[in-house]
PDB file of C-alpha atoms in Angstrom:
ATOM      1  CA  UNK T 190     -41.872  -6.284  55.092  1.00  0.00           C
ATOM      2  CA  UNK T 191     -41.461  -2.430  54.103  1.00  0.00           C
ATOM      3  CA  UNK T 192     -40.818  -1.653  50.305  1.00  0.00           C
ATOM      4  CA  UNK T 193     -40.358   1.775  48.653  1.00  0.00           C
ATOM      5  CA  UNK T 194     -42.207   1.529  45.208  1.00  0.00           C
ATOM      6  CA  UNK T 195     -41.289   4.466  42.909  1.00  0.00           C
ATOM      7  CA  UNK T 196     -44.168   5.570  40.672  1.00  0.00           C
ATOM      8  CA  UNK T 197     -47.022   4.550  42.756  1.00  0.00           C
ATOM      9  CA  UNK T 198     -49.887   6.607  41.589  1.00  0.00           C
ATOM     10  CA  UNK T 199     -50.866   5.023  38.167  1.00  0.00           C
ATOM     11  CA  UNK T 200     -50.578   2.627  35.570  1.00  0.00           C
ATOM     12  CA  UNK T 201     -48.067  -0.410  36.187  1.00  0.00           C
ATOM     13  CA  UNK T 202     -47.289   1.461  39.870  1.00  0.00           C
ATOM     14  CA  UNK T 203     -50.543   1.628  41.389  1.00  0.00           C
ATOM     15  CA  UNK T 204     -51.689  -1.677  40.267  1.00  0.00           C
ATOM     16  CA  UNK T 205     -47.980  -3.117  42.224  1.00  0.00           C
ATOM     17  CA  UNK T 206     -49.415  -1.521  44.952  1.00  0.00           C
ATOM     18  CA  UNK T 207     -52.394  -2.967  45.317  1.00  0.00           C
ATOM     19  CA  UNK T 208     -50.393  -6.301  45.233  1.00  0.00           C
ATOM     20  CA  UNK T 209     -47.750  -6.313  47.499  1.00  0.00           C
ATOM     21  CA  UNK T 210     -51.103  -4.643  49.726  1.00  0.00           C
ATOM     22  CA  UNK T 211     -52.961  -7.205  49.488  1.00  0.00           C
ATOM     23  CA  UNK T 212     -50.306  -9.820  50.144  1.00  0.00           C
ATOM     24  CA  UNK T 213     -49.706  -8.105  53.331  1.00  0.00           C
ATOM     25  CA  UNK T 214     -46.437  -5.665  52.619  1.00  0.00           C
ATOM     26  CA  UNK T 215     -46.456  -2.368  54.006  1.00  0.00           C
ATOM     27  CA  UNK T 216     -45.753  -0.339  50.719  1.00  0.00           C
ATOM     28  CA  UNK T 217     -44.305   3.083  51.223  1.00  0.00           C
ATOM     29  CA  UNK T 218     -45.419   4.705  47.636  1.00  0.00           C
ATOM     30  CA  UNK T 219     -44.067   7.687  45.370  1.00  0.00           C
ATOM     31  CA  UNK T 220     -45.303   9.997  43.469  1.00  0.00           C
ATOM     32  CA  UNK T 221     -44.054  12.301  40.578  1.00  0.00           C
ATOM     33  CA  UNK T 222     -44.500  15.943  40.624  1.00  0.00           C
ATOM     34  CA  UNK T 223     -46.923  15.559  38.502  1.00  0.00           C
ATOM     35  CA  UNK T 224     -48.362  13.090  40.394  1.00  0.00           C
ATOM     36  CA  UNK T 225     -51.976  14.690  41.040  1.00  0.00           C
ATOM     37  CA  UNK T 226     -54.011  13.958  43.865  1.00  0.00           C
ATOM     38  CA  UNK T 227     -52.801  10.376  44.444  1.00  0.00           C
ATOM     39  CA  UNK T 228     -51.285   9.625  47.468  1.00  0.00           C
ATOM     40  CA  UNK T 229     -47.542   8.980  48.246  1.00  0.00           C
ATOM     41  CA  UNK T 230     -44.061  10.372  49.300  1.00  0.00           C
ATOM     42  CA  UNK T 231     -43.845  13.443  46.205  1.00  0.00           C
ATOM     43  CA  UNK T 232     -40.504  13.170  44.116  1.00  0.00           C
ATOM     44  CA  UNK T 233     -39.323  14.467  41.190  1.00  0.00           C
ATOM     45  CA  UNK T 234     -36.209  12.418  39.808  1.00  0.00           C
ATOM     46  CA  UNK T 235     -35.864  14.822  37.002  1.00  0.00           C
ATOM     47  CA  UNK T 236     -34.360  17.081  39.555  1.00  0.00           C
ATOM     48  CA  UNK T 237     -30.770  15.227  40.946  1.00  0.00           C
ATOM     49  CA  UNK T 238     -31.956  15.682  44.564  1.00  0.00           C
ATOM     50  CA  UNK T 239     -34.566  14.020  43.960  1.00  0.00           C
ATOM     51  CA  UNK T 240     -34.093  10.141  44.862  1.00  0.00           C
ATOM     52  CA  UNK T 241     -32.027  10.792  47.385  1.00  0.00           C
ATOM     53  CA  UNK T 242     -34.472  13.245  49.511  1.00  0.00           C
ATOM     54  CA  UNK T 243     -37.187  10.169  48.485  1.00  0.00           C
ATOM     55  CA  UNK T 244     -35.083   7.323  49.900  1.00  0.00           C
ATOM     56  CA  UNK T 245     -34.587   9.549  53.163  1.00  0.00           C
ATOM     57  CA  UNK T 246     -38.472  10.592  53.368  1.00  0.00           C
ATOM     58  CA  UNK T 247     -39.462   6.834  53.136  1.00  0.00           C
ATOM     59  CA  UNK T 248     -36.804   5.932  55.528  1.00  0.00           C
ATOM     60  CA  UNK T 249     -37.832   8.062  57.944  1.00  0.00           C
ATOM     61  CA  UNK T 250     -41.506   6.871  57.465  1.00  0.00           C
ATOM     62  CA  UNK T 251     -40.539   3.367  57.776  1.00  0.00           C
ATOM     63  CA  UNK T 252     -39.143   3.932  60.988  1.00  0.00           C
ATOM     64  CA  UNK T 253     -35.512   3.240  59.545  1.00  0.00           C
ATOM     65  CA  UNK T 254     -35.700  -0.030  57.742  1.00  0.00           C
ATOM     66  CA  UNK T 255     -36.653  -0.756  54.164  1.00  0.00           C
ATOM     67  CA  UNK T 256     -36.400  -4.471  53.014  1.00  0.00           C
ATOM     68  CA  UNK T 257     -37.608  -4.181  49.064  1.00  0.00           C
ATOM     69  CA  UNK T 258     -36.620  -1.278  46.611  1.00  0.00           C
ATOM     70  CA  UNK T 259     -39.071  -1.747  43.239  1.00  0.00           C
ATOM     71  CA  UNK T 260     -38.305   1.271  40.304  1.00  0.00           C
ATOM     72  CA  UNK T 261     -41.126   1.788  38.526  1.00  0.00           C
ATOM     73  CA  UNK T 262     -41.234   5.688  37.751  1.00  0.00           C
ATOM     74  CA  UNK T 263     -40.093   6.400  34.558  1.00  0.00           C
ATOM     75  CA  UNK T 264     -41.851   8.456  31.422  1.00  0.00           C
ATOM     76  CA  UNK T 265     -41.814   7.355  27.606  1.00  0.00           C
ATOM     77  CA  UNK T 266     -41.903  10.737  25.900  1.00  0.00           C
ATOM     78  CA  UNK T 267     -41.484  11.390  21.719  1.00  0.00           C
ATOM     79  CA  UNK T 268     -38.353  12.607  20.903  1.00  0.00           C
ATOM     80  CA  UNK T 269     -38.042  12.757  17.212  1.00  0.00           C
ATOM     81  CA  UNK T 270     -34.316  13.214  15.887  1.00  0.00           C
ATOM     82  CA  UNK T 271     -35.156  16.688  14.102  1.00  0.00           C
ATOM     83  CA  UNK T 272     -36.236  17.973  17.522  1.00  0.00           C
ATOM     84  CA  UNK T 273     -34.244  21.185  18.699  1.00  0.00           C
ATOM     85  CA  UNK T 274     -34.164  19.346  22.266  1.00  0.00           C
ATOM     86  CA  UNK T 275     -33.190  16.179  21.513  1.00  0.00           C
ATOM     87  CA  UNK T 276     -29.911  16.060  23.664  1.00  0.00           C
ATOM     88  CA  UNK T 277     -32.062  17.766  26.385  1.00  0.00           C
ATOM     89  CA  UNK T 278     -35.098  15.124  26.320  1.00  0.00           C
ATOM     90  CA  UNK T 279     -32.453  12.248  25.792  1.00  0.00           C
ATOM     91  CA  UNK T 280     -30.811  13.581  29.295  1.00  0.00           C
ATOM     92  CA  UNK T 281     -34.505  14.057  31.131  1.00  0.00           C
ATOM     93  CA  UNK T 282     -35.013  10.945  29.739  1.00  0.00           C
ATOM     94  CA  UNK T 283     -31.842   8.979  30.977  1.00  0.00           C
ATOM     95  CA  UNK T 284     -32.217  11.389  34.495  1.00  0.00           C
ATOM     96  CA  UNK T 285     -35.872  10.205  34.897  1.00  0.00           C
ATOM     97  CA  UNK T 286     -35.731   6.498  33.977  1.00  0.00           C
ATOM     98  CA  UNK T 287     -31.942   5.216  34.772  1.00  0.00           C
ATOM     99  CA  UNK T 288     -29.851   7.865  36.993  1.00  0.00           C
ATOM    100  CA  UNK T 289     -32.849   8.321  39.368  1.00  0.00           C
ATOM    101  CA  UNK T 290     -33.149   4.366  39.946  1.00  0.00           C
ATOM    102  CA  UNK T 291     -29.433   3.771  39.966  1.00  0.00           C
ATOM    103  CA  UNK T 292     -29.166   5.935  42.913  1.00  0.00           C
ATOM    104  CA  UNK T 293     -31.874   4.797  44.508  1.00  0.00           C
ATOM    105  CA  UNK T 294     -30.404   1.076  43.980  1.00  0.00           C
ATOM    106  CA  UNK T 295     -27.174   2.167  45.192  1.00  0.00           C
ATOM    107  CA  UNK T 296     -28.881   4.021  48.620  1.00  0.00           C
ATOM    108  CA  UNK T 297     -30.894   0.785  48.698  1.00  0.00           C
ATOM    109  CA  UNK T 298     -27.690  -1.196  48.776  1.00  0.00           C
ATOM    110  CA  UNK T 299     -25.401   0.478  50.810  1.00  0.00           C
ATOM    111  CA  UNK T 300     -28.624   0.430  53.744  1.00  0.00           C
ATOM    112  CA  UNK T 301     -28.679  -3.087  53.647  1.00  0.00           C
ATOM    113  CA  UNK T 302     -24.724  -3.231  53.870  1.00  0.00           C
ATOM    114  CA  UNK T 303     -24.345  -1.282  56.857  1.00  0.00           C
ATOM    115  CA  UNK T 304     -27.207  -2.710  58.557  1.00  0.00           C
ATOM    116  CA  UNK T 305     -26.106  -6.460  57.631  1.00  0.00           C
ATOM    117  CA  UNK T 306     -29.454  -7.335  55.897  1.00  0.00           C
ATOM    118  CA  UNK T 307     -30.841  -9.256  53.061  1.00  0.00           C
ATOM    119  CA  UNK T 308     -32.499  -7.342  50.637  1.00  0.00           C
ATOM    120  CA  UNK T 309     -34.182  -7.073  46.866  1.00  0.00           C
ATOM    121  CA  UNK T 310     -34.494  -4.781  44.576  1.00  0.00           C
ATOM    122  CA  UNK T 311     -37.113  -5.167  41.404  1.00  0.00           C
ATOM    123  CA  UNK T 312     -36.574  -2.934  38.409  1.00  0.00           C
ATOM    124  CA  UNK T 313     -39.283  -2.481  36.001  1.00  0.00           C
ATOM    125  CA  UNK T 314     -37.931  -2.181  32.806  1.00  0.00           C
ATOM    126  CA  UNK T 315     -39.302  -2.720  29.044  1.00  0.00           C
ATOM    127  CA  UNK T 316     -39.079  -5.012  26.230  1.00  0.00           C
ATOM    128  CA  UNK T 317     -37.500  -2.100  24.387  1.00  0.00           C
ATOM    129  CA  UNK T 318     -34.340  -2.958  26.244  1.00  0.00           C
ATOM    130  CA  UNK T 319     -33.463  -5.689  23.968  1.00  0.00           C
ATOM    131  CA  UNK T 320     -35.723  -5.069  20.876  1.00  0.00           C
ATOM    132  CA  UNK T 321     -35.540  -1.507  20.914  1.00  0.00           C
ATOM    133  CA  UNK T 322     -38.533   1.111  20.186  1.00  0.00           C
ATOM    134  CA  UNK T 323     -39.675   3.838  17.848  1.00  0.00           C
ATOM    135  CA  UNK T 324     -36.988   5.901  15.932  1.00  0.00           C
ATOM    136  CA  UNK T 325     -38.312   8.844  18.144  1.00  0.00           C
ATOM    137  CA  UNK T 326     -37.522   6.687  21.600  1.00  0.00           C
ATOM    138  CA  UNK T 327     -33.763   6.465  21.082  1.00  0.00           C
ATOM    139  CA  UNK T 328     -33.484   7.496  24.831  1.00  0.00           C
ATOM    140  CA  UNK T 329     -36.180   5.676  26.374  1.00  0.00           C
ATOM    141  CA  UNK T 330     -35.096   2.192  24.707  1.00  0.00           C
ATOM    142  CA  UNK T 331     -31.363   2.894  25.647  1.00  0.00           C
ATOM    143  CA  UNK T 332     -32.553   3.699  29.476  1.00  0.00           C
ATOM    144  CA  UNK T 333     -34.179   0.658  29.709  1.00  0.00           C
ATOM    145  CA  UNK T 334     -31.508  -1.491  28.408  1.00  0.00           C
ATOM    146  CA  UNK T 335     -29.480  -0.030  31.255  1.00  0.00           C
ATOM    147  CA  UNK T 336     -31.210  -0.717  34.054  1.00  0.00           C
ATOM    148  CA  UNK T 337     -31.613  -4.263  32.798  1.00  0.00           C
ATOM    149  CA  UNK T 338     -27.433  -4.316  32.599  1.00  0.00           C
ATOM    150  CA  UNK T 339     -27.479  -2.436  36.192  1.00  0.00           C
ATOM    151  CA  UNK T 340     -29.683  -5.310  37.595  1.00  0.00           C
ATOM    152  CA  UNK T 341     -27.701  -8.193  36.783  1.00  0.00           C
ATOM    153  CA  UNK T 342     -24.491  -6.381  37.808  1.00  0.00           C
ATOM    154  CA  UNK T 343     -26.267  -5.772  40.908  1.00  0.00           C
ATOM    155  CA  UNK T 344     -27.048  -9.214  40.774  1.00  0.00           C
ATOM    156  CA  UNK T 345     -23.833 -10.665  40.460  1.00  0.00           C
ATOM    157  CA  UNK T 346     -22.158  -8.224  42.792  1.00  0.00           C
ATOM    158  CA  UNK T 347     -24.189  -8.765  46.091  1.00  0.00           C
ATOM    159  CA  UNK T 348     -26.100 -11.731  46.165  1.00  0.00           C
ATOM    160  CA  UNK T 349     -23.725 -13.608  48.907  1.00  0.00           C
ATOM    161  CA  UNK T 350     -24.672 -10.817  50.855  1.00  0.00           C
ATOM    162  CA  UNK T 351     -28.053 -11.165  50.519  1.00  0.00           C
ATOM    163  CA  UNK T 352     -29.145  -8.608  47.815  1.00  0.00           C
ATOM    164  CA  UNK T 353     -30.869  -9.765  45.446  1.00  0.00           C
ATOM    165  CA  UNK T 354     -32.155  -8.357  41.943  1.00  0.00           C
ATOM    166  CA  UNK T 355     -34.476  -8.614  39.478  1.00  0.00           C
ATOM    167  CA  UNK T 356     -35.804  -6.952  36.540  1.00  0.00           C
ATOM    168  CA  UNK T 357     -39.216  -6.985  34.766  1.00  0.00           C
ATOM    169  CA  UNK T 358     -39.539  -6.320  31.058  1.00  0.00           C
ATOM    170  CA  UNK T 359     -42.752  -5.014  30.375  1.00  0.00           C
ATOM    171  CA  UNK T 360     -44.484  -4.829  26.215  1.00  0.00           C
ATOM    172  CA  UNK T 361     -46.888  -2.759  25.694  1.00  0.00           C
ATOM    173  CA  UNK T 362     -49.125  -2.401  29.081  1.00  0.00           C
ATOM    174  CA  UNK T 363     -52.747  -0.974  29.135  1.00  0.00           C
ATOM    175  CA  UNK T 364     -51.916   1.978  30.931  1.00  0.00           C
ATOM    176  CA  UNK T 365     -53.525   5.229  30.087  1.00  0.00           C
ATOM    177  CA  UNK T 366     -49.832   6.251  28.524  1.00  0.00           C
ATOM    178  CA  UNK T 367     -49.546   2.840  26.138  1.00  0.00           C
ATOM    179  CA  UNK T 368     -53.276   3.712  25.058  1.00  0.00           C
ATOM    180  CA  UNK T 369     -52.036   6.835  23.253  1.00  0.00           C
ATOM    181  CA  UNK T 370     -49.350   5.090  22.179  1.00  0.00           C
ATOM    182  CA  UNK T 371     -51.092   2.275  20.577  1.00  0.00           C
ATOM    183  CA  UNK T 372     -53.322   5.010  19.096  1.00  0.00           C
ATOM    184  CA  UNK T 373     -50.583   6.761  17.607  1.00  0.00           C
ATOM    185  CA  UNK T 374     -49.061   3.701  16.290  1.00  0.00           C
ATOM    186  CA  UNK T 375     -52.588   2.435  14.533  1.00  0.00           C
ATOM    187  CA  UNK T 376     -53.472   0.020  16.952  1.00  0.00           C
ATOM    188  CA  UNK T 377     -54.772  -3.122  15.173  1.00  0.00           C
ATOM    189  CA  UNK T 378     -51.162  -3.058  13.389  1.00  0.00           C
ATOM    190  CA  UNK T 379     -49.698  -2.880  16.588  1.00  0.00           C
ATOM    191  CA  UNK T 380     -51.324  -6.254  18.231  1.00  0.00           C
ATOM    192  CA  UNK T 381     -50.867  -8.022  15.229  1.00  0.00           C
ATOM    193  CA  UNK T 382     -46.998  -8.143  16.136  1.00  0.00           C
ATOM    194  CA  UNK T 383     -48.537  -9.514  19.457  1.00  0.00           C
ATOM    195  CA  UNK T 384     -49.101 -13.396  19.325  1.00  0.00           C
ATOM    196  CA  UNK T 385     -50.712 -13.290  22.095  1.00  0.00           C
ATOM    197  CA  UNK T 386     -53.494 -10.939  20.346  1.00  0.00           C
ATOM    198  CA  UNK T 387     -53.678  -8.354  23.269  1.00  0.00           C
ATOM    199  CA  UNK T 388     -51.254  -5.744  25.355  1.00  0.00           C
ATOM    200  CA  UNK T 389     -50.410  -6.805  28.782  1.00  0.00           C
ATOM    201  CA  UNK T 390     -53.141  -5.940  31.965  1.00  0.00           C
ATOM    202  CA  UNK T 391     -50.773  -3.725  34.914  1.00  0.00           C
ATOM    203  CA  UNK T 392     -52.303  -6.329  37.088  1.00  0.00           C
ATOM    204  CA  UNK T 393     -50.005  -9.066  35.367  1.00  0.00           C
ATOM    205  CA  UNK T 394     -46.878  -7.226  35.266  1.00  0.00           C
ATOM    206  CA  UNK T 395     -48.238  -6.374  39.156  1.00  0.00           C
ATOM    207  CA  UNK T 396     -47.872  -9.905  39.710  1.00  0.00           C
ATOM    208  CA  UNK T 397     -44.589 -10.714  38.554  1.00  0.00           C
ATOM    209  CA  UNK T 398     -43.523  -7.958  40.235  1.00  0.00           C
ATOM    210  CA  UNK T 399     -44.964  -9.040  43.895  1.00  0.00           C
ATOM    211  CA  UNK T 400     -43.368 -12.589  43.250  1.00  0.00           C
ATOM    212  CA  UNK T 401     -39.878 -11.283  42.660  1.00  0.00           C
ATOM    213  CA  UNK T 402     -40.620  -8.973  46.089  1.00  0.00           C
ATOM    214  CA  UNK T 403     -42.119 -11.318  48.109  1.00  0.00           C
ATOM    215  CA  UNK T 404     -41.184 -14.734  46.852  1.00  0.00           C
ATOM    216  CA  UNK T 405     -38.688 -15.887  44.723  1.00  0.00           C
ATOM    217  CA  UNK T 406     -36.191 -17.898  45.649  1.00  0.00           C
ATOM    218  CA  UNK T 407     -32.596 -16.204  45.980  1.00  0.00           C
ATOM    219  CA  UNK T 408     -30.910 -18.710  42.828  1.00  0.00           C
ATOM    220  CA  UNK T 409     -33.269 -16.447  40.555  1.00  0.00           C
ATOM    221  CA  UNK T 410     -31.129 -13.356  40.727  1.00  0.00           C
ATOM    222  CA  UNK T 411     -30.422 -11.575  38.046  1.00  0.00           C
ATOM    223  CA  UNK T 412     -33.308 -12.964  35.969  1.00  0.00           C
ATOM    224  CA  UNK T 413     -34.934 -10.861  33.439  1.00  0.00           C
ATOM    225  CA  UNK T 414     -38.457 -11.872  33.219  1.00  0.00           C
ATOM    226  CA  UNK T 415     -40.581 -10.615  29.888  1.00  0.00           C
ATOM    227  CA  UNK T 416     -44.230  -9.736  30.025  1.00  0.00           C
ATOM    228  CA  UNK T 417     -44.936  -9.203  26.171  1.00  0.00           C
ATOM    229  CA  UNK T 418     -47.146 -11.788  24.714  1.00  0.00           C
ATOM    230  CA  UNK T 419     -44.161 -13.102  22.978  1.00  0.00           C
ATOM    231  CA  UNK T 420     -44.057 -10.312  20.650  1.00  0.00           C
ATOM    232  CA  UNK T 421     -40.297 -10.586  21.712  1.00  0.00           C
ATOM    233  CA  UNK T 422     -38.636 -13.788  22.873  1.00  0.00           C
ATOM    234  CA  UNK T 423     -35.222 -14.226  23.953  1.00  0.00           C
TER     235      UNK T 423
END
């Protein structure tokens, strides 16, 4: 079992990783430009070449076969609606988080087609896709809501072929970028709106993640699971 994880090195990413690793997947990791010293295949999806010279790197490192496509890269970054550059960080933002992962989902596809395989395809989304998020993360919120509408056309499009889909729908995770948000939001405010009295560990959103890649059964496609301790139910 080969997957291609986007947005290995940290966070949500690396702790998926070390998942599907330890369950026994050969995991063929990205990482951002920005990526620092961590290890995986470098990519940056805010340049348009970008996915599709990382789908053809991990290909050729897989030896040609890739059986599970999770999206994970993706940045959450302040966009206040008096900025200067808010068309310009709404279109990073929407190149980064959505356009990069549709084309890898469609690469993804169109390799299993031609080869007559099954395959899956996790996207890790947010909660903001259906509550929405901060009046300065217009973009981010509206990205995220698209991938979850991408998945379940995928979904409904492919799975008697095989390909299946699934999307995750993170809250607010402990990773080091929700810290500074939490910080900037006042924190103990925050988790109050939390029932469950805390943020998400990556290592639970890891695990949902490694079920929908490893084992869950094909009549769950197009589920959209939520990992927010119910601070949003549906």
């Amino acid at each position: 079992m080969t997957i291609l994880l986007t947005g290995s090195s940290r966070g949500i990413g690396a702790a998926i990783h070390q998942a599907l690793t330890d369950a026994g997947a050969t995991v063929i990791g990205h990482k951002s430009s920005n990526g620092g010293s961590a290890s995986g295949l470098p990519a940056d999806f805010a340049n348009p070449a970008g996915p599709t010279a990382l789908w053809n790197a991990a290909l050729e490192q897989a030896g040609g076969t890739i059986d599970v496509l999770i999206n994970n890269a993706g940045v959450f970054e302040a966009s206040p609606l008096g900025d200067g550059d808010w068309t310009a960080q709404w279109e990073r933002t929407m190149r980064i988080n959505l356009t990069a992962s549709a084309e890898l989902c469609r690469l993804a596809v169109l390799h299993w087609q031609a080869r007559g395989f099954a395959g899956r395809i996790v996207n890790i989304a947010s909660r903001a896709a259906y509550r929405g998020d901060s009046p300065a993360h217009w973009h981010y919120a509206a990205s995220k809501a698209g991938m979850v509408a991408m998945t379940k056309t995928i979904a409904r499009g492919y799975a008697r072929e095989g390909i299946l889909a699934f999307a995750i729908c993170p809250g607010f995770t402990m990773t080091g970028m929700a810290e500074d948000y939490l910080s900037s939001r006042g924190g103990d405010a925050l988790l109050a709106d939390i029932p469950l009295g805390k943020v998400a560990d990556p290592a639970e959103v890891a695990s949902v993640a490694r079920y929908c890649a490893l084992e869950a059964p094909a009549s769950m496609t197009g589920a959209v699971i939520d990992v927010n301790g119910a601070s949003h139910v549906r």
